[in-house]
């Protein structure tokens, strides 16, 4: 079971679930829905008069996305695609849009993100919970079926060579966040925040105009820091989220596509702050695989996002765009905070 990596500060839990009129009529009504989807706990919080309808529709949207994109659900579109036996299949518009964004990110990250990693992820047991350490020969066999360049997407026609399988798990929650923001905006909402199993995405600011405060989890539990954000996605990939131990070794669920083994880049977690959830989600996974040096170089070349790196050695580094909106918290206060500059 995944741990929640973020908790929103100061949200009164007694309001769960449903809507609550504010004590002070000058304040906005708050509607909140908590649901289980995509194997994790999700919370949608919407302020304003259209909140109730918006959270309801948001819940429906999440279920629709799950039933399209789940890699394990035998009724999903991804399952159908993964069992197409090398034949071309026609994709829904939703899946086409997500897959084409995801493939672009795979290319942009030099394959650190690879949406065809599924055969390897499955061999380690991460989708089933039957954890095991595959033999070298098994991994090298499976790696022949990994490589996003083997995916042919021509309009909505997708062809995967026999044995190649998609896993959009590294970008699905980020995409879902973007789709929720779109839905809320279209309903006239100006202030909302969603937690999708730890991914946090906000529409606008809090109703009083102040930024949202989002906690960044410490690898050992508790919080390492707090971020103040408006209109952003905050997305973490961490080695402590899903892993198993065998013979004193820890094996995490983020795989380096270069060797098919759990990524060991010296990072405990990468938190990406981006305008779009899908980009933040894809990048958090990819930067975790890359490690600090490559992640910094990648950021310098693009600069349309920021990140927080927690090292396995307890170090904390943030890119300069977060200098004024990130602060260390609790037991982490007083540690050196390194600023990564352009
Ligand atoms: P989470 O989904 O746990 O929040 P991530 O966004 O980092 O975390 O995605 C990790 C998931 O993505 C894994 O569970 C696996 O299904 C898949 N995955 C693992 N390694 C990679 C990779 N290098 N590229 C693409 N997907 C990956
Ligand atoms: Mg990700």
Short mmCIF file of C-alpha atoms and ligand atoms in Angstrom, two decimals:
data_model
loop_
_atom_site.label_atom_id
_atom_site.label_comp_id
_atom_site.label_asym_id
_atom_site.label_seq_id
_atom_site.Cartn_x
_atom_site.Cartn_y
_atom_site.Cartn_z
CA UNK A 1 0.00 0.00 0.00
CA UNK A 2 1.33 3.35 -0.93
CA UNK A 3 1.97 5.89 1.71
CA UNK A 4 0.67 9.38 1.31
CA UNK A 5 3.61 11.57 0.64
CA UNK A 6 1.96 14.87 1.24
CA UNK A 7 -0.64 16.12 3.60
CA UNK A 8 -2.28 19.44 3.19
CA UNK A 9 -1.86 21.56 6.22
CA UNK A 10 -4.73 23.02 8.13
CA UNK A 11 -7.53 21.23 6.33
CA UNK A 12 -10.22 20.44 8.90
CA UNK A 13 -10.74 16.70 8.56
CA UNK A 14 -14.15 16.79 10.23
CA UNK A 15 -15.57 18.19 7.01
CA UNK A 16 -15.11 14.83 5.26
CA UNK A 17 -17.05 14.00 3.15
CA UNK A 18 -19.44 16.42 1.47
CA UNK A 19 -19.87 20.15 1.57
CA UNK A 20 -19.88 22.61 4.42
CA UNK A 21 -21.17 26.14 4.47
CA UNK A 22 -18.70 28.45 6.17
CA UNK A 23 -19.39 29.92 9.60
CA UNK A 24 -18.45 33.31 8.21
CA UNK A 25 -20.67 34.09 5.19
CA UNK A 26 -17.81 36.05 3.65
CA UNK A 27 -15.89 32.77 3.23
CA UNK A 28 -16.38 30.25 0.43
CA UNK A 29 -18.21 26.94 0.76
CA UNK A 30 -15.85 23.97 0.72
CA UNK A 31 -16.73 20.61 -0.86
CA UNK A 32 -14.56 17.59 -0.44
CA UNK A 33 -14.64 14.01 -1.62
CA UNK A 34 -12.28 11.23 -0.67
CA UNK A 35 -12.12 8.14 -2.84
CA UNK A 36 -10.01 5.13 -3.61
CA UNK A 37 -8.86 5.01 -7.20
CA UNK A 38 -5.71 3.96 -9.08
CA UNK A 39 -4.65 1.89 -6.09
CA UNK A 40 -4.44 4.87 -3.78
CA UNK A 41 -6.37 7.38 -1.67
CA UNK A 42 -7.48 10.53 -3.47
CA UNK A 43 -9.00 13.70 -2.06
CA UNK A 44 -10.69 16.40 -4.11
CA UNK A 45 -11.34 19.75 -2.43
CA UNK A 46 -13.22 22.47 -4.28
CA UNK A 47 -14.29 25.90 -3.04
CA UNK A 48 -17.23 27.93 -4.27
CA UNK A 49 -20.86 27.44 -5.28
CA UNK A 50 -20.22 24.84 -8.00
CA UNK A 51 -18.07 22.71 -5.69
CA UNK A 52 -20.51 19.89 -5.09
CA UNK A 53 -21.11 19.19 -8.76
CA UNK A 54 -17.41 19.63 -9.53
CA UNK A 55 -16.19 17.09 -6.96
CA UNK A 56 -18.86 14.64 -8.07
CA UNK A 57 -17.81 14.94 -11.71
CA UNK A 58 -14.17 14.80 -10.67
CA UNK A 59 -14.75 11.45 -8.94
CA UNK A 60 -16.43 10.09 -12.08
CA UNK A 61 -13.56 11.31 -14.22
CA UNK A 62 -11.00 9.54 -12.03
CA UNK A 63 -12.91 6.28 -12.31
CA UNK A 64 -13.15 6.63 -16.09
CA UNK A 65 -9.41 7.27 -16.35
CA UNK A 66 -8.67 4.29 -14.14
CA UNK A 67 -10.82 1.98 -16.23
CA UNK A 68 -9.05 3.13 -19.39
CA UNK A 69 -5.47 3.21 -18.16
CA UNK A 70 -5.05 0.46 -15.57
CA UNK A 71 -2.34 -1.99 -16.60
CA UNK A 72 -3.78 -4.84 -14.50
CA UNK A 73 -7.54 -4.45 -15.04
CA UNK A 74 -8.53 -6.94 -17.76
CA UNK A 75 -11.22 -4.58 -19.03
CA UNK A 76 -8.92 -1.57 -19.54
CA UNK A 77 -7.80 -0.14 -22.84
CA UNK A 78 -4.16 -0.55 -21.84
CA UNK A 79 -4.77 -4.23 -21.06
CA UNK A 80 -6.35 -4.69 -24.49
CA UNK A 81 -3.43 -2.93 -26.15
CA UNK A 82 -0.93 -5.05 -24.22
CA UNK A 83 -2.63 -8.19 -25.50
CA UNK A 84 -2.96 -7.11 -29.12
CA UNK A 85 -0.42 -9.69 -30.31
CA UNK A 86 1.37 -7.26 -32.61
CA UNK A 87 -1.78 -6.05 -34.39
CA UNK A 88 -2.64 -2.38 -34.80
CA UNK A 89 -5.32 -1.16 -32.40
CA UNK A 90 -7.36 2.00 -32.35
CA UNK A 91 -7.03 4.18 -29.24
CA UNK A 92 -9.56 6.38 -27.51
CA UNK A 93 -8.79 10.09 -27.75
CA UNK A 94 -7.91 10.22 -24.03
CA UNK A 95 -5.35 7.43 -24.23
CA UNK A 96 -3.95 8.77 -27.51
CA UNK A 97 -3.35 12.19 -26.00
CA UNK A 98 -1.72 10.82 -22.86
CA UNK A 99 0.41 8.30 -24.73
CA UNK A 100 1.70 10.87 -27.19
CA UNK A 101 2.69 13.19 -24.34
CA UNK A 102 4.29 10.30 -22.48
CA UNK A 103 6.26 9.18 -25.54
CA UNK A 104 7.54 12.74 -26.02
CA UNK A 105 8.73 12.74 -22.39
CA UNK A 106 10.44 9.39 -22.89
CA UNK A 107 12.37 10.92 -25.78
CA UNK A 108 13.10 14.15 -23.95
CA UNK A 109 14.49 12.30 -20.91
CA UNK A 110 16.69 10.09 -23.07
CA UNK A 111 14.72 7.01 -22.04
CA UNK A 112 15.07 7.52 -18.25
CA UNK A 113 11.28 7.47 -18.45
CA UNK A 114 10.19 4.53 -20.56
CA UNK A 115 6.51 3.61 -20.85
CA UNK A 116 7.40 0.15 -22.17
CA UNK A 117 9.07 -0.88 -18.88
CA UNK A 118 6.12 -3.08 -17.88
CA UNK A 119 7.56 -6.56 -18.56
CA UNK A 120 10.44 -5.70 -16.21
CA UNK A 121 8.22 -4.09 -13.54
CA UNK A 122 6.06 -7.22 -13.58
CA UNK A 123 9.05 -9.55 -13.28
CA UNK A 124 10.05 -7.79 -10.02
CA UNK A 125 6.48 -8.27 -8.80
CA UNK A 126 5.65 -4.62 -8.38
CA UNK A 127 2.24 -4.81 -9.99
CA UNK A 128 1.18 -8.08 -8.36
CA UNK A 129 2.88 -7.92 -4.97
CA UNK A 130 4.64 -11.26 -5.68
CA UNK A 131 8.06 -9.70 -5.15
CA UNK A 132 11.17 -11.48 -6.41
CA UNK A 133 14.64 -10.68 -7.69
CA UNK A 134 14.87 -11.81 -11.33
CA UNK A 135 18.01 -13.49 -12.65
CA UNK A 136 20.34 -11.51 -14.88
CA UNK A 137 19.45 -13.66 -17.93
CA UNK A 138 15.75 -13.14 -17.36
CA UNK A 139 16.24 -9.38 -17.14
CA UNK A 140 18.29 -9.17 -20.30
CA UNK A 141 15.64 -11.19 -22.14
CA UNK A 142 12.90 -8.89 -20.90
CA UNK A 143 14.89 -5.75 -21.76
CA UNK A 144 14.65 -6.73 -25.44
CA UNK A 145 10.94 -5.98 -25.11
CA UNK A 146 11.62 -2.59 -23.52
CA UNK A 147 12.18 0.56 -25.54
CA UNK A 148 9.68 3.33 -26.23
CA UNK A 149 11.03 3.64 -29.78
CA UNK A 150 9.35 0.30 -30.55
CA UNK A 151 5.95 1.97 -30.10
CA UNK A 152 4.30 3.17 -33.31
CA UNK A 153 1.58 5.73 -32.80
CA UNK A 154 0.07 6.97 -36.05
CA UNK A 155 -2.90 9.20 -35.28
CA UNK A 156 -5.02 6.98 -33.07
CA UNK A 157 -3.55 3.75 -34.48
CA UNK A 158 -1.13 2.10 -32.11
CA UNK A 159 1.09 -0.84 -32.93
CA UNK A 160 3.21 -2.64 -30.37
CA UNK A 161 5.51 -5.45 -31.45
CA UNK A 162 4.58 -8.80 -29.90
CA UNK A 163 5.68 -8.88 -26.26
CA UNK A 164 6.04 -5.10 -25.90
CA UNK A 165 3.69 -3.75 -23.21
CA UNK A 166 2.78 -0.30 -21.98
CA UNK A 167 2.75 0.91 -18.36
CA UNK A 168 1.55 4.48 -17.99
CA UNK A 169 1.77 4.27 -14.19
CA UNK A 170 4.51 6.88 -14.02
CA UNK A 171 2.33 9.57 -15.64
CA UNK A 172 -1.30 8.60 -15.06
CA UNK A 173 -1.87 10.45 -11.79
CA UNK A 174 -0.24 13.58 -13.15
CA UNK A 175 -2.47 13.39 -16.22
CA UNK A 176 -5.50 12.86 -13.99
CA UNK A 177 -4.55 16.03 -12.08
CA UNK A 178 -4.46 18.04 -15.30
CA UNK A 179 -7.82 16.67 -16.39
CA UNK A 180 -9.36 17.55 -13.02
CA UNK A 181 -8.04 21.12 -13.23
CA UNK A 182 -9.54 21.39 -16.72
CA UNK A 183 -12.88 20.07 -15.48
CA UNK A 184 -12.94 22.41 -12.48
CA UNK A 185 -11.97 25.44 -14.54
CA UNK A 186 -14.73 24.61 -17.01
CA UNK A 187 -17.22 24.55 -14.12
CA UNK A 188 -16.26 28.07 -13.11
CA UNK A 189 -14.18 26.98 -10.12
CA UNK A 190 -11.28 29.28 -9.22
CA UNK A 191 -9.94 27.60 -6.09
CA UNK A 192 -9.39 23.85 -5.70
CA UNK A 193 -6.75 21.37 -4.61
CA UNK A 194 -6.47 17.63 -5.22
CA UNK A 195 -4.29 14.97 -3.64
CA UNK A 196 -3.94 11.94 -5.85
CA UNK A 197 -2.06 9.43 -3.76
CA UNK A 198 0.47 12.03 -2.81
CA UNK A 199 0.58 14.01 -6.04
CA UNK A 200 -0.84 17.43 -5.21
CA UNK A 201 -2.26 19.79 -7.78
CA UNK A 202 -3.87 23.17 -7.16
CA UNK A 203 -6.14 25.39 -9.18
CA UNK A 204 -5.52 29.01 -8.27
CA UNK A 205 -4.80 30.04 -4.70
CA UNK A 206 -6.75 29.46 -1.49
CA UNK A 207 -10.07 31.34 -1.45
CA UNK A 208 -8.49 34.12 0.64
CA UNK A 209 -5.82 34.57 -2.03
CA UNK A 210 -2.97 33.08 -0.02
CA UNK A 211 -0.87 30.21 -1.42
CA UNK A 212 -1.57 26.56 -0.62
CA UNK A 213 0.85 24.97 1.81
CA UNK A 214 1.93 21.52 0.71
CA UNK A 215 4.10 19.32 2.89
CA UNK A 216 6.96 17.32 1.39
CA UNK A 217 7.36 13.97 3.09
CA UNK A 218 10.59 12.93 4.73
CA UNK A 219 11.82 9.48 3.66
CA UNK A 220 11.74 8.27 7.27
CA UNK A 221 8.15 9.53 7.75
CA UNK A 222 6.90 12.92 8.88
CA UNK A 223 7.67 16.03 6.90
CA UNK A 224 10.93 17.37 5.53
CA UNK A 225 9.60 20.69 4.30
CA UNK A 226 6.73 22.85 3.20
CA UNK A 227 6.09 24.38 -0.19
CA UNK A 228 3.87 27.35 -0.89
CA UNK A 229 2.25 27.11 -4.31
CA UNK A 230 -0.42 28.67 -6.52
CA UNK A 231 -1.68 26.95 -9.68
CA UNK A 232 0.96 24.20 -9.69
CA UNK A 233 1.40 20.46 -9.59
CA UNK A 234 3.73 19.08 -6.89
CA UNK A 235 4.77 15.53 -7.65
CA UNK A 236 7.14 13.21 -5.84
CA UNK A 237 8.86 10.00 -6.82
CA UNK A 238 10.59 8.32 -3.92
CA UNK A 239 12.33 5.07 -3.22
CA UNK A 240 10.49 4.77 0.09
CA UNK A 241 7.02 4.64 -1.52
CA UNK A 242 6.92 1.06 -2.72
CA UNK A 243 9.71 -1.41 -2.19
CA UNK A 244 10.55 -4.83 -0.82
CA UNK A 245 13.50 -6.27 1.04
CA UNK A 246 15.32 -9.50 0.41
CA UNK A 247 18.57 -10.72 1.95
CA UNK A 248 19.27 -7.32 3.44
CA UNK A 249 18.84 -5.50 0.11
CA UNK A 250 16.07 -2.99 -0.62
CA UNK A 251 14.45 -3.05 -4.06
CA UNK A 252 12.34 -0.05 -5.07
CA UNK A 253 9.59 0.29 -7.68
CA UNK A 254 11.33 2.82 -9.94
CA UNK A 255 13.32 0.91 -12.54
CA UNK A 256 16.31 2.14 -14.49
CA UNK A 257 15.43 1.13 -18.07
CA UNK A 258 19.16 0.92 -18.84
CA UNK A 259 19.61 -2.29 -16.82
CA UNK A 260 16.12 -3.29 -15.67
CA UNK A 261 17.10 -2.91 -12.01
CA UNK A 262 15.69 -0.60 -9.34
CA UNK A 263 17.18 2.87 -9.80
CA UNK A 264 20.02 3.58 -7.36
CA UNK A 265 21.05 7.11 -7.97
CA UNK A 266 21.70 8.18 -4.37
CA UNK A 267 18.39 10.01 -4.16
CA UNK A 268 15.72 9.33 -1.56
CA UNK A 269 13.13 11.36 -3.47
CA UNK A 270 12.58 13.88 -6.22
CA UNK A 271 9.72 16.37 -5.97
CA UNK A 272 8.92 18.25 -9.16
CA UNK A 273 6.92 21.49 -9.18
CA UNK A 274 5.44 22.10 -12.62
CA UNK A 275 2.55 23.85 -14.32
CA UNK A 276 1.24 20.57 -15.64
CA UNK A 277 0.79 17.38 -13.69
CA UNK A 278 1.66 15.03 -16.54
CA UNK A 279 5.02 16.72 -17.03
CA UNK A 280 5.70 16.83 -13.30
CA UNK A 281 4.85 13.13 -12.94
CA UNK A 282 6.93 11.97 -15.88
CA UNK A 283 9.85 14.12 -14.81
CA UNK A 284 9.79 13.07 -11.16
CA UNK A 285 10.20 9.45 -12.21
CA UNK A 286 12.82 10.28 -14.85
CA UNK A 287 14.92 12.59 -12.64
CA UNK A 288 14.90 9.94 -9.91
CA UNK A 289 16.41 7.51 -12.42
CA UNK A 290 18.93 10.10 -13.66
CA UNK A 291 20.32 11.09 -10.27
CA UNK A 292 21.41 14.53 -9.15
CA UNK A 293 24.04 15.47 -11.71
CA UNK A 294 21.98 14.58 -14.78
CA UNK A 295 18.82 16.01 -13.21
CA UNK A 296 20.54 19.37 -12.72
CA UNK A 297 21.82 19.41 -16.29
CA UNK A 298 18.36 18.51 -17.57
CA UNK A 299 16.80 21.35 -15.56
CA UNK A 300 19.36 23.92 -16.76
CA UNK A 301 18.50 23.14 -20.36
CA UNK A 302 14.73 23.47 -19.85
CA UNK A 303 13.84 25.49 -16.77
CA UNK A 304 10.08 25.18 -17.16
CA UNK A 305 9.87 23.36 -13.81
CA UNK A 306 11.60 23.25 -10.43
CA UNK A 307 12.57 20.40 -8.15
CA UNK A 308 13.50 19.38 -4.62
CA UNK A 309 16.02 16.59 -4.18
CA UNK A 310 16.33 14.68 -0.93
CA UNK A 311 19.56 12.68 -0.96
CA UNK A 312 19.92 9.28 0.69
CA UNK A 313 22.63 10.96 2.77
CA UNK A 314 20.13 13.45 4.24
CA UNK A 315 21.05 16.40 2.01
CA UNK A 316 18.41 18.75 0.57
CA UNK A 317 18.80 20.72 -2.65
CA UNK A 318 16.23 22.87 -4.46
CA UNK A 319 16.35 24.72 -7.75
CA UNK A 320 16.42 28.49 -7.44
CA UNK A 321 12.77 28.99 -8.47
CA UNK A 322 11.78 27.48 -5.11
CA UNK A 323 14.15 29.54 -2.99
CA UNK A 324 11.38 31.76 -1.64
CA UNK A 325 8.58 29.21 -1.41
CA UNK A 326 10.22 26.16 0.15
CA UNK A 327 11.23 25.86 3.77
CA UNK A 328 12.50 22.97 5.85
CA UNK A 329 10.14 21.75 8.52
CA UNK A 330 10.17 20.18 11.98
CA UNK A 331 13.19 17.97 12.58
CA UNK A 332 14.63 19.01 9.22
CA UNK A 333 14.84 22.70 10.15
CA UNK A 334 18.41 23.82 10.54
CA UNK A 335 19.82 21.44 7.92
CA UNK A 336 21.77 23.12 5.13
CA UNK A 337 19.48 23.86 2.17
CA UNK A 338 21.43 23.95 -1.04
CA UNK A 339 20.14 26.15 -3.85
CA UNK A 340 20.80 24.87 -7.37
CA UNK A 341 21.38 27.87 -9.62
CA UNK A 342 21.28 28.32 -13.35
P1 LIG B 1 4.02 6.45 -8.19
O1 LIG B 1 3.20 6.00 -9.34
O2 LIG B 1 4.29 5.41 -7.16
O3 LIG B 1 3.53 7.73 -7.61
P2 LIG B 1 6.03 7.16 -10.11
O4 LIG B 1 5.27 8.26 -10.74
O5 LIG B 1 7.48 7.43 -9.90
O6 LIG B 1 5.46 6.77 -8.70
O7 LIG B 1 5.83 5.91 -11.03
C1 LIG B 1 6.35 4.68 -10.71
C2 LIG B 1 5.65 3.61 -11.52
O8 LIG B 1 5.95 3.77 -12.88
C3 LIG B 1 6.11 2.22 -11.15
O9 LIG B 1 5.25 1.64 -10.20
C4 LIG B 1 6.09 1.50 -12.48
O10 LIG B 1 4.79 1.02 -12.75
C5 LIG B 1 6.42 2.56 -13.46
N1 LIG B 1 7.86 2.73 -13.70
C6 LIG B 1 8.92 2.35 -12.95
N2 LIG B 1 10.08 2.77 -13.50
C7 LIG B 1 9.74 3.43 -14.63
C8 LIG B 1 10.49 4.09 -15.65
N3 LIG B 1 11.82 4.19 -15.61
N4 LIG B 1 9.79 4.66 -16.66
C9 LIG B 1 8.43 4.59 -16.72
N5 LIG B 1 7.69 3.98 -15.79
C10 LIG B 1 8.32 3.42 -14.76
MG1 LIG B 2 5.98 9.83 -11.98
#
